[in-house]
XYZ file of C-alpha atoms in Angstrom:
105
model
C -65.314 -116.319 85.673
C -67.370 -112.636 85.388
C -67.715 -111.769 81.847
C -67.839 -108.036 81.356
C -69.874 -105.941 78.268
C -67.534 -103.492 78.412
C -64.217 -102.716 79.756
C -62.839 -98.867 79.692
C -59.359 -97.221 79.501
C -58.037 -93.665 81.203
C -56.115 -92.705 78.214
C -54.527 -89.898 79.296
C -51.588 -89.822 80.607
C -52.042 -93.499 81.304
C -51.433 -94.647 78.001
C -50.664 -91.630 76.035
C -49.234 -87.831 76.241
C -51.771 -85.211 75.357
C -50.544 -81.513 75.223
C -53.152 -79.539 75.547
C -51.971 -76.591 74.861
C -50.676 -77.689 71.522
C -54.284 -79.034 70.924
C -55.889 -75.720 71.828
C -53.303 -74.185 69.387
C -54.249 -76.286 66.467
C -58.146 -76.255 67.210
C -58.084 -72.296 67.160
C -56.233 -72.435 64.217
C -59.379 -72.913 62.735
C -60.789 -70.071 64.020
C -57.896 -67.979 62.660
C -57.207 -67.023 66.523
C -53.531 -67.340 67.331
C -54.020 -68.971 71.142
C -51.041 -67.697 73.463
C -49.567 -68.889 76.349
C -51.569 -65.907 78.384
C -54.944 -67.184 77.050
C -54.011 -71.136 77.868
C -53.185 -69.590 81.555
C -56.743 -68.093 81.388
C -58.492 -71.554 79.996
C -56.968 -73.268 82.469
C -57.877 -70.897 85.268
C -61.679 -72.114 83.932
C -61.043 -75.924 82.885
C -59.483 -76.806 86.080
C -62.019 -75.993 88.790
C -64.707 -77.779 86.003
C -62.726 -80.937 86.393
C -62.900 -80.753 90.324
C -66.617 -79.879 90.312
C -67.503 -82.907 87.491
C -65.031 -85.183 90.120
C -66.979 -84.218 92.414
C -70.819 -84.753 90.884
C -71.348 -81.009 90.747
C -71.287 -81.092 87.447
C -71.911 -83.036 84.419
C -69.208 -84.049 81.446
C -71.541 -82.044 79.187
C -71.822 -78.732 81.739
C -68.004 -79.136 81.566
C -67.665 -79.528 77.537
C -69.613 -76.474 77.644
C -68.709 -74.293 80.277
C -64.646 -74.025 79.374
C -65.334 -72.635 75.847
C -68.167 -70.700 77.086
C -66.110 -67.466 76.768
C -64.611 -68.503 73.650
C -67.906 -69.625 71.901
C -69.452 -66.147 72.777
C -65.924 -64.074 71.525
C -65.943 -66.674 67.804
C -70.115 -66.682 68.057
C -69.499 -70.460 67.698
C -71.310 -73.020 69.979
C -69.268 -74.096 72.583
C -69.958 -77.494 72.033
C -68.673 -77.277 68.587
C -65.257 -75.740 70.137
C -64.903 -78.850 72.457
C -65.787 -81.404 69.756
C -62.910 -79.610 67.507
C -60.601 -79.556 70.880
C -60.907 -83.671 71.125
C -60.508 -83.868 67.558
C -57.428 -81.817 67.704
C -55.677 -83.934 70.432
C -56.667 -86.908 68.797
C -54.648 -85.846 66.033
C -51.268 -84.710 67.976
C -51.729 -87.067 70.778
C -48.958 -90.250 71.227
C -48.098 -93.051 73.240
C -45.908 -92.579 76.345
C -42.695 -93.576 76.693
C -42.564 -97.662 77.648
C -45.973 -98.367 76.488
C -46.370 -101.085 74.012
C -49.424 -101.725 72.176
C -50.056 -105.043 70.502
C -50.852 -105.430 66.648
């Protein structure tokens, strides 16, 4: 039998619903910025081409973190690495399990 050190999970959307937009809406919050549907267009229009470039080793995770609040961090004059640690922490907080998942106690 293989014995393994570590064994890892795709949470999202595997095992639970995260809305991003909701997230991004709570995280600015923060920033007293009230984040529209036109701006989430516009972050997406930046955060989905990162995803296909870091799929595709163009990129790295961090280059990612950093690049899709790049425009953000420069408009708030916060770091954008601070903006995507508050983003996680923000759909940690509204994220849930999807319907028909069970989790054991």
């Amino acid at each position: 039998m293989m014995k393994w050190d570590w064994i890892f999970f795709d949470a999202d959307e595997t095992l639970f619903t995260f809305d991003s937009f909701t997230g991004l809406q709570r995280m600015f919050l923060d920033y007293s910025v009230t984040f529209t549907a036109e701006d989430f267009q516009d972050y997406q229009a930046v955060n989905k081409p990162l995803w296909v470039d870091y799929q595709n080793g163009a990129i790295t995770s961090l280059q990612l973190q950093h690049a899709r609040f790049q425009s953000w961090a420069e408009r708030l004059n916060v770091a954008p690495g601070l903006l995507n640690d508050a983003f996680i922490n923000a759909m940690a907080e509204i994220c849930s399990p999807l319907a028909g998942r069970r989790f054991a106690a």
